[in-house]
Short mmCIF file of C-alpha atoms in Angstrom, two decimals:
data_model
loop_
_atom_site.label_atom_id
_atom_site.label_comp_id
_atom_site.label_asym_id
_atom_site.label_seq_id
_atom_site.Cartn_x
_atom_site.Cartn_y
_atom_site.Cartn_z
CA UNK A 1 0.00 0.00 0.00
CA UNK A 2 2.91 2.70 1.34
CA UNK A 3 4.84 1.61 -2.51
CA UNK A 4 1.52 2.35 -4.54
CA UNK A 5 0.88 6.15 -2.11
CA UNK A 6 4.67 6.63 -2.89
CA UNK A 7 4.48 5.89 -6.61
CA UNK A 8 1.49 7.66 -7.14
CA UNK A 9 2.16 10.43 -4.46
CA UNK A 10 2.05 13.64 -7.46
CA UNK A 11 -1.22 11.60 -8.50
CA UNK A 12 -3.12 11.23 -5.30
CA UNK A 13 -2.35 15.48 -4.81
CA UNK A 14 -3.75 16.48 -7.82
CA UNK A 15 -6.74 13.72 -7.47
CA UNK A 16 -7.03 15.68 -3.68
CA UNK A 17 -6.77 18.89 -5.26
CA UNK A 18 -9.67 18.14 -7.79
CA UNK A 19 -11.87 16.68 -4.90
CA UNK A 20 -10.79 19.97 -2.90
CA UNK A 21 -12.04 22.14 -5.81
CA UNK A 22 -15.59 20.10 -6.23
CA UNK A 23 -16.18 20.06 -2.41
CA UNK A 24 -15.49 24.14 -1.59
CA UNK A 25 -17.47 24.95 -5.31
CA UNK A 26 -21.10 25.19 -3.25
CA UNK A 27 -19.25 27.87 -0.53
CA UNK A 28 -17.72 30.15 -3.37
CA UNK A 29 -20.89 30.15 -5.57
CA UNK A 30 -22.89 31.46 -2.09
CA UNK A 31 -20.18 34.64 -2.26
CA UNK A 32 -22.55 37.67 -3.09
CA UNK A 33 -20.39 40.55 -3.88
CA UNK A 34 -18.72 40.18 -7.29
CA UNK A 35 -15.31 41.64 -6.69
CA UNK A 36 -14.82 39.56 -3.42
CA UNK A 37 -16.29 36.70 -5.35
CA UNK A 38 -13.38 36.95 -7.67
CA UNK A 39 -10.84 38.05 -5.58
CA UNK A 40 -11.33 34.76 -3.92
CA UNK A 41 -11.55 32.70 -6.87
CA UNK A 42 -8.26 33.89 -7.99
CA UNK A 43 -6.84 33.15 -4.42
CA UNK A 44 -7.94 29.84 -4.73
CA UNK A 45 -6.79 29.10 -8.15
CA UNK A 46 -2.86 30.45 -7.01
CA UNK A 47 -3.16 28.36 -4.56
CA UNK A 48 -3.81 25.71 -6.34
CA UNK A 49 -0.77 26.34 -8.44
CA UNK A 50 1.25 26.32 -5.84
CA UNK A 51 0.39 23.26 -4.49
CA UNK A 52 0.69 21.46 -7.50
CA UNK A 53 3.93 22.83 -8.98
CA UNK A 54 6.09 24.62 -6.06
CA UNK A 55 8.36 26.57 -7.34
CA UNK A 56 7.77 25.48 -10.85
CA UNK A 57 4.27 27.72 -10.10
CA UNK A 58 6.13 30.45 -11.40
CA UNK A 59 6.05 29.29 -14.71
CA UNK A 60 2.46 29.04 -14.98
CA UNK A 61 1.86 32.79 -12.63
CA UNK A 62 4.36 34.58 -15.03
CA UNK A 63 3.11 33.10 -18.53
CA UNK A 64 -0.16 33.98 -16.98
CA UNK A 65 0.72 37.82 -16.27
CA UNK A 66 2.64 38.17 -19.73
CA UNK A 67 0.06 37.44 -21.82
CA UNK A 68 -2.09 39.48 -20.25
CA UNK A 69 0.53 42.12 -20.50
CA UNK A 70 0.34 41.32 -23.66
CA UNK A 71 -2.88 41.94 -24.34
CA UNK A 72 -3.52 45.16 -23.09
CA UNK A 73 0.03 46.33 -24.53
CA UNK A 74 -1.12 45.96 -28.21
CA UNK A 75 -4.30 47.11 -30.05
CA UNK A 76 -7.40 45.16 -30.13
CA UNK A 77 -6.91 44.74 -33.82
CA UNK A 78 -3.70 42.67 -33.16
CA UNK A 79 -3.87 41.88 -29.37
CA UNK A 80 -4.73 37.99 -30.67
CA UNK A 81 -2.12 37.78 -32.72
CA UNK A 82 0.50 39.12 -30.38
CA UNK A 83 -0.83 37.02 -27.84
CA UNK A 84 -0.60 33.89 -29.61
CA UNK A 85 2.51 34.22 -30.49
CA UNK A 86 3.98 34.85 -27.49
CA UNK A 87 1.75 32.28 -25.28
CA UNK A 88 2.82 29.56 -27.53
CA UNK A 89 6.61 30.68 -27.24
CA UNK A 90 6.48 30.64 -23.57
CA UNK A 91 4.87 27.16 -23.81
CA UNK A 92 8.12 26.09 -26.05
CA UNK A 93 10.28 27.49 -23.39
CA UNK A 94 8.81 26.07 -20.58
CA UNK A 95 8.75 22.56 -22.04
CA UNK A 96 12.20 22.62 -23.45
CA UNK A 97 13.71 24.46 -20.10
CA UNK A 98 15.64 21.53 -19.12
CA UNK A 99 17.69 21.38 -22.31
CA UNK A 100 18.75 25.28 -21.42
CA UNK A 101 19.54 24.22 -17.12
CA UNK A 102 16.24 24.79 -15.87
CA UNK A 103 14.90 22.46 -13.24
CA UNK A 104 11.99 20.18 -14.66
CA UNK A 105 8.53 20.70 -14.57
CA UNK A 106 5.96 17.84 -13.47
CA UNK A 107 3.18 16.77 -15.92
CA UNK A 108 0.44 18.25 -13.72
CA UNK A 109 2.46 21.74 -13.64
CA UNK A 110 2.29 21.47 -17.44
CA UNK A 111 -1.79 20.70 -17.66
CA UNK A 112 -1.95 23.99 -15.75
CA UNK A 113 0.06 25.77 -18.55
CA UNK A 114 -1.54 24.62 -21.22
CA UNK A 115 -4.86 25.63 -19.67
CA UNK A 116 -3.36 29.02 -18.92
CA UNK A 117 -2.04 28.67 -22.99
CA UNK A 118 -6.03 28.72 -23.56
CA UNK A 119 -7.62 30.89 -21.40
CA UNK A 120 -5.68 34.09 -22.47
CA UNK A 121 -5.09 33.36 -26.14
CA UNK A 122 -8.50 32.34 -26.31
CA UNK A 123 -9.82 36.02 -24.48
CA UNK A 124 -7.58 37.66 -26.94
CA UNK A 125 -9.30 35.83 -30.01
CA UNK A 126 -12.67 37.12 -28.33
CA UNK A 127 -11.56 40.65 -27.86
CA UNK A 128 -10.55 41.01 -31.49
CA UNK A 129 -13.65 38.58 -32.62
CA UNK A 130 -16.12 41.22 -30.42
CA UNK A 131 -14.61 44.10 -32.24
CA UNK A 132 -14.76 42.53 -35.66
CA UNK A 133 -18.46 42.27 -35.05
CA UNK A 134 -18.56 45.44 -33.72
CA UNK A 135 -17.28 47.27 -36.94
CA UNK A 136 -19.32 44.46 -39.36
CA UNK A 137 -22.38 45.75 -36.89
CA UNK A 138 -21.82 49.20 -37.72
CA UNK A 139 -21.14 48.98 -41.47
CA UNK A 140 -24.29 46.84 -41.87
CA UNK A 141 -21.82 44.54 -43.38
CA UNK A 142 -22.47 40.74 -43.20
CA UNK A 143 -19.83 38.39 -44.56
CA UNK A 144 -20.19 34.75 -45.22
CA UNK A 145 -17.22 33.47 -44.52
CA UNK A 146 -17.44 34.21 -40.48
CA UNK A 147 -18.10 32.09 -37.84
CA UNK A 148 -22.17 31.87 -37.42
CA UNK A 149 -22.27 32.17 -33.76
CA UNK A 150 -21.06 36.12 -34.24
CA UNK A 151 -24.66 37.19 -35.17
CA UNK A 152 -25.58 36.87 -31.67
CA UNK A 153 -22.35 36.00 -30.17
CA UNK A 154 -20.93 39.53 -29.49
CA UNK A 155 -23.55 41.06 -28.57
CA UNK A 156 -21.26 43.76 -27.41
CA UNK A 157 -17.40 44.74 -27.22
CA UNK A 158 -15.51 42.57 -24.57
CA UNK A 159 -12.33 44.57 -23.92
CA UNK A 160 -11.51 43.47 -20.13
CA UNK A 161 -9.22 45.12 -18.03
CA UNK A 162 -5.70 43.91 -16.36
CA UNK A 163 -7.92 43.34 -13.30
CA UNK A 164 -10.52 41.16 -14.72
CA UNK A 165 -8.09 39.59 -17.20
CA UNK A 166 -5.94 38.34 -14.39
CA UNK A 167 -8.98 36.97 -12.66
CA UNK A 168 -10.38 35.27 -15.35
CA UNK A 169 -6.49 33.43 -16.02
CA UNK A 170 -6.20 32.61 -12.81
CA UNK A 171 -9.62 31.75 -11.32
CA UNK A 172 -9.56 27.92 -9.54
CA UNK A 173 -12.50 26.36 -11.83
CA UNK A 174 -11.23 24.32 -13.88
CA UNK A 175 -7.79 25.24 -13.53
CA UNK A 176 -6.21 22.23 -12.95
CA UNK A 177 -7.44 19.90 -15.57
CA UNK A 178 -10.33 22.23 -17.62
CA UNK A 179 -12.47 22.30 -19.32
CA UNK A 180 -12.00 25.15 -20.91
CA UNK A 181 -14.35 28.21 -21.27
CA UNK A 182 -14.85 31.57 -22.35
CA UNK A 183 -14.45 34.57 -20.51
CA UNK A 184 -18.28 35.51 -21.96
CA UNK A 185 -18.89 32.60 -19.69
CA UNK A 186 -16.95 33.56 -16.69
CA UNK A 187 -18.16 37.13 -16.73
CA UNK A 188 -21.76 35.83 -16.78
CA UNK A 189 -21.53 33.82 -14.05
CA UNK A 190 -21.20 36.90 -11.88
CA UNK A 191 -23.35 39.13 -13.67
CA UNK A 192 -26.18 36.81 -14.29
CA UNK A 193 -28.49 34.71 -11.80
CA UNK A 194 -28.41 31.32 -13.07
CA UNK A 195 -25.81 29.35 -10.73
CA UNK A 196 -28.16 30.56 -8.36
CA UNK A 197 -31.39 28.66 -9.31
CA UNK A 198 -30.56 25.63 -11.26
CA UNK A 199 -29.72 22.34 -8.87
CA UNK A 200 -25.37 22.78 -8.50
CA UNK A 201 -25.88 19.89 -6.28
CA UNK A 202 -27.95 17.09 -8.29
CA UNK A 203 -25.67 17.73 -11.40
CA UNK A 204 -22.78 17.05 -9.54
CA UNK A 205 -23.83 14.21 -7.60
CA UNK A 206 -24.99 12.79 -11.56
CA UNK A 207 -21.94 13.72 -13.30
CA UNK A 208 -19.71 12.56 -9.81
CA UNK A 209 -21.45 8.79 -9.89
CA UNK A 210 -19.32 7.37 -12.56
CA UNK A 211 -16.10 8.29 -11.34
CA UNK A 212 -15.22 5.59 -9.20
CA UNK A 213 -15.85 2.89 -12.02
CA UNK A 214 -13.54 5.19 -14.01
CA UNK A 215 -10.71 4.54 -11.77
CA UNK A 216 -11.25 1.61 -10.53
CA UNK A 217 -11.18 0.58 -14.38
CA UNK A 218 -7.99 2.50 -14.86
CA UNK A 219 -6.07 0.65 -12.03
CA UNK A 220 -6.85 -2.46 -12.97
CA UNK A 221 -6.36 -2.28 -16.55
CA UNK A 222 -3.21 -0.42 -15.92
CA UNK A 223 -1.95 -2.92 -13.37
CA UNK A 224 -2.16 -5.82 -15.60
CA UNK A 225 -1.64 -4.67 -19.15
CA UNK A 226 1.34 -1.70 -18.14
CA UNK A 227 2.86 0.31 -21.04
CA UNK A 228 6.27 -0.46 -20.80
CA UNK A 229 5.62 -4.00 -22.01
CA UNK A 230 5.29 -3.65 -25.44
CA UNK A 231 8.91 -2.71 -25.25
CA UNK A 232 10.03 -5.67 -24.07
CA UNK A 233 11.65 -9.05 -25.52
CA UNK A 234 8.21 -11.25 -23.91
CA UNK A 235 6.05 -8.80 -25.60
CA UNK A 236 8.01 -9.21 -29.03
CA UNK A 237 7.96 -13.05 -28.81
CA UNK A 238 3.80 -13.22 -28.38
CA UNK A 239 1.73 -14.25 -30.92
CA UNK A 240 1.67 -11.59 -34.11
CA UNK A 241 -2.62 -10.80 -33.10
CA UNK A 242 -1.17 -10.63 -29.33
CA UNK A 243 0.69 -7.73 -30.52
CA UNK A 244 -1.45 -6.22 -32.86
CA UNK A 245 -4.51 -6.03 -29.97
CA UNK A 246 -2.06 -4.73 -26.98
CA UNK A 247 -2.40 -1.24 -27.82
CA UNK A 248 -6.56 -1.86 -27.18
CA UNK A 249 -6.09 -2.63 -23.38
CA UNK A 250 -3.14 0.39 -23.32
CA UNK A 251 -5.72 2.89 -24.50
CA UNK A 252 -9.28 1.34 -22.33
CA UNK A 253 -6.79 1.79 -19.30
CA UNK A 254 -5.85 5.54 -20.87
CA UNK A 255 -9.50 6.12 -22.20
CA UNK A 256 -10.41 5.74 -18.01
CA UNK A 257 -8.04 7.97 -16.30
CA UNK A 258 -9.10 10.91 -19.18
CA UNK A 259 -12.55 10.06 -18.33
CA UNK A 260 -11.92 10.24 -14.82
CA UNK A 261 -9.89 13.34 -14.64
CA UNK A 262 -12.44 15.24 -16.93
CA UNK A 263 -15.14 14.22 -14.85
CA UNK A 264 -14.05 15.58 -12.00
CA UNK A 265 -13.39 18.84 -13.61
CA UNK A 266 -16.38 19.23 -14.69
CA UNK A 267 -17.82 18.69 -11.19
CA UNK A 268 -15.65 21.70 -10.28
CA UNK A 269 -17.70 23.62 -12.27
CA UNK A 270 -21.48 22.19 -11.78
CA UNK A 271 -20.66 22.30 -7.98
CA UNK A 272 -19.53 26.30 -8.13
CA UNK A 273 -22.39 27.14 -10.89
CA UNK A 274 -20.08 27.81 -13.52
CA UNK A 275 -21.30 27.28 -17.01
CA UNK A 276 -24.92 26.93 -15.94
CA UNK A 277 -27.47 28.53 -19.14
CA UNK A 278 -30.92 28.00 -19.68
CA UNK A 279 -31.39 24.74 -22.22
CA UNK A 280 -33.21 26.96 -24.76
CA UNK A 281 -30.14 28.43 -25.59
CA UNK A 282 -29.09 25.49 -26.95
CA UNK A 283 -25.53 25.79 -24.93
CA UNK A 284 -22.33 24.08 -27.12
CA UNK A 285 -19.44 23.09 -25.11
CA UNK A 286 -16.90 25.85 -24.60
CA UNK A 287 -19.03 28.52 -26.36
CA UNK A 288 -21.96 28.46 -24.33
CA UNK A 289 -25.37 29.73 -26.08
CA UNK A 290 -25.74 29.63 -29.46
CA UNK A 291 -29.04 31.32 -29.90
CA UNK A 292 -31.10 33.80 -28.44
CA UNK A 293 -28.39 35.20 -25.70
CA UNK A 294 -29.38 38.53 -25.89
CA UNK A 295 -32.45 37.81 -24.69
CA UNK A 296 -31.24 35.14 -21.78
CA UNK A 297 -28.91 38.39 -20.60
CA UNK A 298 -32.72 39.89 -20.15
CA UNK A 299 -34.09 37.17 -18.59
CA UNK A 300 -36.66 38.00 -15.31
CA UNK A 301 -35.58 36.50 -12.15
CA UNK A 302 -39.23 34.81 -12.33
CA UNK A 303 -37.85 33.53 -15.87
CA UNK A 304 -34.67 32.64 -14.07
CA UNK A 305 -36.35 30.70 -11.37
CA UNK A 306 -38.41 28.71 -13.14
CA UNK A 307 -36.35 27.68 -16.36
CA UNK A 308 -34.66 24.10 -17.07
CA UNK A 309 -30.79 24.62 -17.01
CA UNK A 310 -27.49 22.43 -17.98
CA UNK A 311 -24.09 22.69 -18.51
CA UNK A 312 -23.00 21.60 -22.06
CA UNK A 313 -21.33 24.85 -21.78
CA UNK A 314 -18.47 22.88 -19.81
CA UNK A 315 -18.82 19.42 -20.94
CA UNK A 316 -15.40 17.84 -22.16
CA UNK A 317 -16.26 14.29 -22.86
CA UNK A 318 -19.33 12.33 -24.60
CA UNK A 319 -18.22 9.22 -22.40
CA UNK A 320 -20.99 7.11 -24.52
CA UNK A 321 -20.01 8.33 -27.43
CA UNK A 322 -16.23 8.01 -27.00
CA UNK A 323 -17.22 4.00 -26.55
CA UNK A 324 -20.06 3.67 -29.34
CA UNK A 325 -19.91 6.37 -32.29
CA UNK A 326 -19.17 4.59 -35.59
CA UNK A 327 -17.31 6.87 -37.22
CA UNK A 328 -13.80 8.60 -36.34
CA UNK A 329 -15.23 12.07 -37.14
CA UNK A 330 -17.32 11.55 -34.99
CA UNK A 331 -15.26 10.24 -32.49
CA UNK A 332 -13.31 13.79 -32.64
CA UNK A 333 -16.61 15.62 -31.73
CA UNK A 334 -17.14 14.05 -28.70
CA UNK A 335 -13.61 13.74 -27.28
CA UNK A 336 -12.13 16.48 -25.05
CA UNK A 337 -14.76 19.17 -26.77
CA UNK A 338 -13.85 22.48 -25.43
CA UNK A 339 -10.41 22.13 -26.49
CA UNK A 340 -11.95 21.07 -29.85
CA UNK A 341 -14.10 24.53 -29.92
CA UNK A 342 -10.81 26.17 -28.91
CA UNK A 343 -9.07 24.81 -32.25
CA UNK A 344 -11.75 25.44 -34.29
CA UNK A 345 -12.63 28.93 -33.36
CA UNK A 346 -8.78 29.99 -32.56
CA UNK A 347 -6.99 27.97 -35.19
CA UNK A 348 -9.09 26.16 -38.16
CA UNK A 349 -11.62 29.30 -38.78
CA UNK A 350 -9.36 32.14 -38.45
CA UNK A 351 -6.38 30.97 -40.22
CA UNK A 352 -6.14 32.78 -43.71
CA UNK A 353 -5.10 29.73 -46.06
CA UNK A 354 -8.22 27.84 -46.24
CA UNK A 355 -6.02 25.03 -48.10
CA UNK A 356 -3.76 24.87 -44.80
CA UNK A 357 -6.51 25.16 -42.64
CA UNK A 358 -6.31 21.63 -40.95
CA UNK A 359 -3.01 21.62 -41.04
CA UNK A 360 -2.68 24.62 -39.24
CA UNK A 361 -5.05 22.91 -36.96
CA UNK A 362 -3.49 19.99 -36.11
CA UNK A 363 0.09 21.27 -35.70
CA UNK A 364 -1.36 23.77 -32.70
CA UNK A 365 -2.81 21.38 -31.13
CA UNK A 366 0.25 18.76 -31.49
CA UNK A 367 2.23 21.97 -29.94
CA UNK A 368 -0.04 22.29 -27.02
CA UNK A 369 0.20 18.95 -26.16
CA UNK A 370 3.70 19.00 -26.20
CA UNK A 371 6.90 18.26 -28.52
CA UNK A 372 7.18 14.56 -28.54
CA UNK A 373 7.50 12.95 -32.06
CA UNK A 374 4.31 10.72 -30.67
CA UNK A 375 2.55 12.92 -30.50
CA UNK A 376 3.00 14.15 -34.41
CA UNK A 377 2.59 10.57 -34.99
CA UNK A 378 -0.76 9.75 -33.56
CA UNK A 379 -3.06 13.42 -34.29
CA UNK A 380 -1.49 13.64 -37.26
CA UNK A 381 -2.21 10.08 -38.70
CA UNK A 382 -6.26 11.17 -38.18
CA UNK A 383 -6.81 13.04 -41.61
CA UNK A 384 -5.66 10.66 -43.30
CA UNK A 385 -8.04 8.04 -41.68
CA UNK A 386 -10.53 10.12 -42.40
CA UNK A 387 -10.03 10.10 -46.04
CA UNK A 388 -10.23 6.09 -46.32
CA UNK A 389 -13.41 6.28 -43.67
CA UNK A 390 -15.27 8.53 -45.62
CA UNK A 391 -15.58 6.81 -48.62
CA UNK A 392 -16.77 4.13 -46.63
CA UNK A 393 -19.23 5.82 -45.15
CA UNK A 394 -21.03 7.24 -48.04
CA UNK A 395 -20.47 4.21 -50.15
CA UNK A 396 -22.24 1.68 -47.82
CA UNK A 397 -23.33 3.11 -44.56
CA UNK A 398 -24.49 6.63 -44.81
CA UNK A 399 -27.53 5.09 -46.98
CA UNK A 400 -28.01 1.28 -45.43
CA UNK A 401 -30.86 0.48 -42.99
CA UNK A 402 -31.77 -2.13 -40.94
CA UNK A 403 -29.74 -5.12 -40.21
CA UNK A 404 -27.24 -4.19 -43.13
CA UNK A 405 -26.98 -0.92 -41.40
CA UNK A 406 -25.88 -2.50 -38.19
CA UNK A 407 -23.24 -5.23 -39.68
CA UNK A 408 -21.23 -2.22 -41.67
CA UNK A 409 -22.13 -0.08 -38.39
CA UNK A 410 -20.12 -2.61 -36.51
CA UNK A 411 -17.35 -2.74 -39.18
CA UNK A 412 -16.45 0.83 -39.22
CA UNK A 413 -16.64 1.11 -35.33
CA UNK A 414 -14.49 -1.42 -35.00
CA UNK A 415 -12.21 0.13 -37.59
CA UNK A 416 -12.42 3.34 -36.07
CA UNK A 417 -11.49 1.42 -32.74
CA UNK A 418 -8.41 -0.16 -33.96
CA UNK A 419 -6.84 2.89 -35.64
CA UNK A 420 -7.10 4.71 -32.54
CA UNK A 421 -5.56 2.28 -29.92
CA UNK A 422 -2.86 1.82 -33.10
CA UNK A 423 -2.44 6.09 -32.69
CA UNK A 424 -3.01 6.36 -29.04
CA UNK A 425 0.27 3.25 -28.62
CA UNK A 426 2.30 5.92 -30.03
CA UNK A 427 0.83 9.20 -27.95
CA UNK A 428 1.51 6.96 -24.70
CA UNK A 429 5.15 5.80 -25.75
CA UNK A 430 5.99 9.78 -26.99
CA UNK A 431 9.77 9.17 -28.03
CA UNK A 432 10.70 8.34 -31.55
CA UNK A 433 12.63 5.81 -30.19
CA UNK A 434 10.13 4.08 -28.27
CA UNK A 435 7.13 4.44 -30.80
CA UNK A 436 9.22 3.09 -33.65
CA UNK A 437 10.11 -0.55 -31.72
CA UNK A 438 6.66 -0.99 -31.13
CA UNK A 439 5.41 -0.46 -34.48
CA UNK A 440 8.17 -2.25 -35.61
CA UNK A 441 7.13 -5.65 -33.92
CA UNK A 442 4.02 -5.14 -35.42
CA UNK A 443 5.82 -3.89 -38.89
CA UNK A 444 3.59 -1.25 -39.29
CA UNK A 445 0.93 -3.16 -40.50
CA UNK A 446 -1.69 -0.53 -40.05
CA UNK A 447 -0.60 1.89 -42.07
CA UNK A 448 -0.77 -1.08 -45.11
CA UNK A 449 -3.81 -1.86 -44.33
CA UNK A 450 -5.01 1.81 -44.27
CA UNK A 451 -3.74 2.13 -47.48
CA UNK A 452 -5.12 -0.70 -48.88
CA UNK A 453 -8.41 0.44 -47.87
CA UNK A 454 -8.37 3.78 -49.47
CA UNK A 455 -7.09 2.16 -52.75
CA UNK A 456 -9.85 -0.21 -52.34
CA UNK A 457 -12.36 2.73 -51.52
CA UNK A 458 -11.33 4.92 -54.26
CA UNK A 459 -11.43 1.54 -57.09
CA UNK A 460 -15.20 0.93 -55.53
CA UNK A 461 -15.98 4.58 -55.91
CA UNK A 462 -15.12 4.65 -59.30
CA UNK A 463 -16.91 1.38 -60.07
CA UNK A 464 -20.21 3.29 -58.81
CA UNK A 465 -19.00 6.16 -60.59
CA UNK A 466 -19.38 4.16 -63.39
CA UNK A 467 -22.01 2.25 -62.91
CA UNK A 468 -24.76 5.23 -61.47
CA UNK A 469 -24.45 8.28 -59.11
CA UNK A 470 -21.22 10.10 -57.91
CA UNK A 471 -20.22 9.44 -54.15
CA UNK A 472 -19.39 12.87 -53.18
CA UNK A 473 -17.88 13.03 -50.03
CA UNK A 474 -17.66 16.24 -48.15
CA UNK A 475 -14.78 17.33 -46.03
CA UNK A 476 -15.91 18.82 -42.77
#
């Protein structure tokens, strides 16, 4: 028991930490003044830091601080430019410190950077986004090419001050882990009354139930299929299927401890109130209402009282969906969303090169994850999945029904299964090194078959080309 506490020990803090964060949520969402409100908050999240990362926090504190400096120290034309750039250089810095004499950083110090990475670059991409709309507003201009949400979206200029903008950074919900959210969202949960009449405690208790399973799951799985197996001599000298099916139990046990760790955070925010929006509004993780915000900022108290509330708003995972959805696509959607609606509405939609856009996508978020070639190897292997898939799906299952429906249903997902626990092998291992002796014993087999598919899929296309309607498959 003392070996596993001592093994674990940076685990068992942050799990604390996270179970700290849930339990004190109902005492900071009963703080009625505003400024105290976030005075505290921001107490609570340095705390936090420090905890976690000693005197690594300053890493984290001063990234934090710069950006916002940042910020405010450029135009709001350019602030989310600016701010990029230099958020995503400190974040190279910090992770390649060691190579330059400075003292390492644990993992959990660097999930609070990269959630610090987001929350100003992303409050820099809505300053600028609010005053686009602002101008487009004013010049009765309407282009096509912009994001829909902006109709109703920036509804008017968010240009916070160093005050606010080091509260929101800073502030203890969902610091440690996420999910991300916008400072739209944190600024109306003090400003509006929701948190205070939908049931903090019921959604917490719901979304808390499942945790245990989680890691109880994760521990086990863990314990008897460990990572560092598939890079040994017994592991090379099993059975050829052995091998191939390994990387399945390495990413259920991996699979768990996300699910775990995201649940939790986003019981940090259902217990404090954060992210709570009236259902009509038809709330998207990380953006929050989609429709008709205007009117919930003029909602009655009566309204208030009475209406039906969630919190999509700060929903990272689709548990259900991360086990059953057919398709990798759609696997994508479901899987850490916030930080999906963070690439897509900092990255994929505002970069200029539409031909680059995923690209440009996909390298960001490699970089925020962090500079290990397995990284590169795993999220960047998914486009090209995708291309095979969806020919697949719109030559046989996008139109079957029934039974038929079912059988190529079960096909795809398991597919979509394989190639995943095939990326995620090289995501866990992270060195070049390391990732290229696995796939090695398994000589790369899935990137054959992969290719073989699409070759297949593209000859079968063409057949039906020939034979009566065009597939047409749409990139999304």
């Amino acid at each position: 028991m003392w070996e596993f506490v001592t093994k674990n020990k940076n685990d068992i803090i942050y799990l604390s930490l996270l179970l700290f964060s849930v339990f004190i949520g109902p005492y900071y969402r009963r703080i009625n003044i505003i400024e105290e409100k976030k005075v505290v908050g921001s107490l609570l999240g340095l705390f936090l830091i420090a905890t976690v990362s000693g005197y690594s926090a300053l890493h984290p504190i001063l990234s934090g601080i710069f950006g916002i400096m940042a910020i405010k120290s450029t135009t709001i034309q350019k602030c989310h430019v600016t701010t990029f750039f230099f958020m995503f250089g400190y974040l190279t810095i910090f992770r390649l410190g060691e190579r330059f004499g400075l003292s390492p950083s644990s993992g959990h110090t660097n999930l609070i950077e990269m959630i610090i990475v987001l929350r100003v670059v992303g409050v820099a991409f809505e300053m600028n986004g609010s005053y686009l709309a602002m101008m487009e507003r004013k010049r009765g201009d309407r282009r096509d090419d912009r994001p829909k949400e902006r109709d109703e979206d920036f509804v008017e200029l968010i240009n916070p001050d160093y005050v606010n903008l080091f509260h929101y950074t800073f502030n203890y919900i969902g610091l440690l882990t996420g999910p991300y959210y916008r400072y739209r969202t944190y600024d109306d949960y003090f400003k509006l009354p929701f948190s205070k009449h939908v049931d903090c405690f019921g959604f917490t208790i719901n979304t808390l139930k499942a945790v245990p399973l989680y890691v109880t799951l994760y521990l086990a799985l863990s314990h008897l299929f460990p990572l560092e197996y598939v890079l040994t001599e017994e592991h090379n000298s099993r059975h050829f299927v052995y091998r191939m099916f390994y990387p399945w139990l390495l990413f259920a046990a991996f699979r768990q401890r996300i699910y775990a760790g995201m649940t939790l955070a986003e019981s940090v925010c259902t217990s404090a109130g954060l992210g709570a929006y009236p259902v009509q509004g038809r709330n998207r993780s990380g953006h929050g209402p989609t429709v008709g915000y205007l009117k919930m900022k003029q909602m009655s108290l009566t309204d208030a009282e009475s209406a039906q509330y969630d919190f999509k708003t700060v929903e990272s995972m689709e548990v259900w969906g991360c086990e059953t959805v057919v398709t990798l696509r759609d696997s994508m959607k479901v899987w850490n969303k916030a930080v999906q609606y963070w690439v897509a509405m900092v990255v994929y939609k505002r970069f200029p090169l539409k031909a680059f856009k995923i690209h440009a996508a996909l390298f960001v978020s490699v970089i925020w994850h962090g500079f290990h070639p397995g990284y590169f190897f795993c999220i960047y292997f998914c486009p090209f999945y995708l291309m095979a898939e969806d020919l697949y799906y719109h030559l046989y299952y996008k139109d079957a029904t029934g039974t038929k429906k079912k059988i190529i249903g079960f096909i795809m997902w398991f597919l979509r299964s394989h190639s995943e626990s095939y990326q995620a092998a090289a995501f866990l291992l992270l060195s070049i090194d390391r990732v290229w002796a696995y796939y090695s014993s398994v000589y790369h087999y899935w990137y054959f078959v992969w290719f073989g598919f699409f070759v297949l899929g593209l000859i079968l296309n063409r057949v039906r080309l020939m034979l009566g309607p065009r597939v047409i498959v749409h990139s999304q």
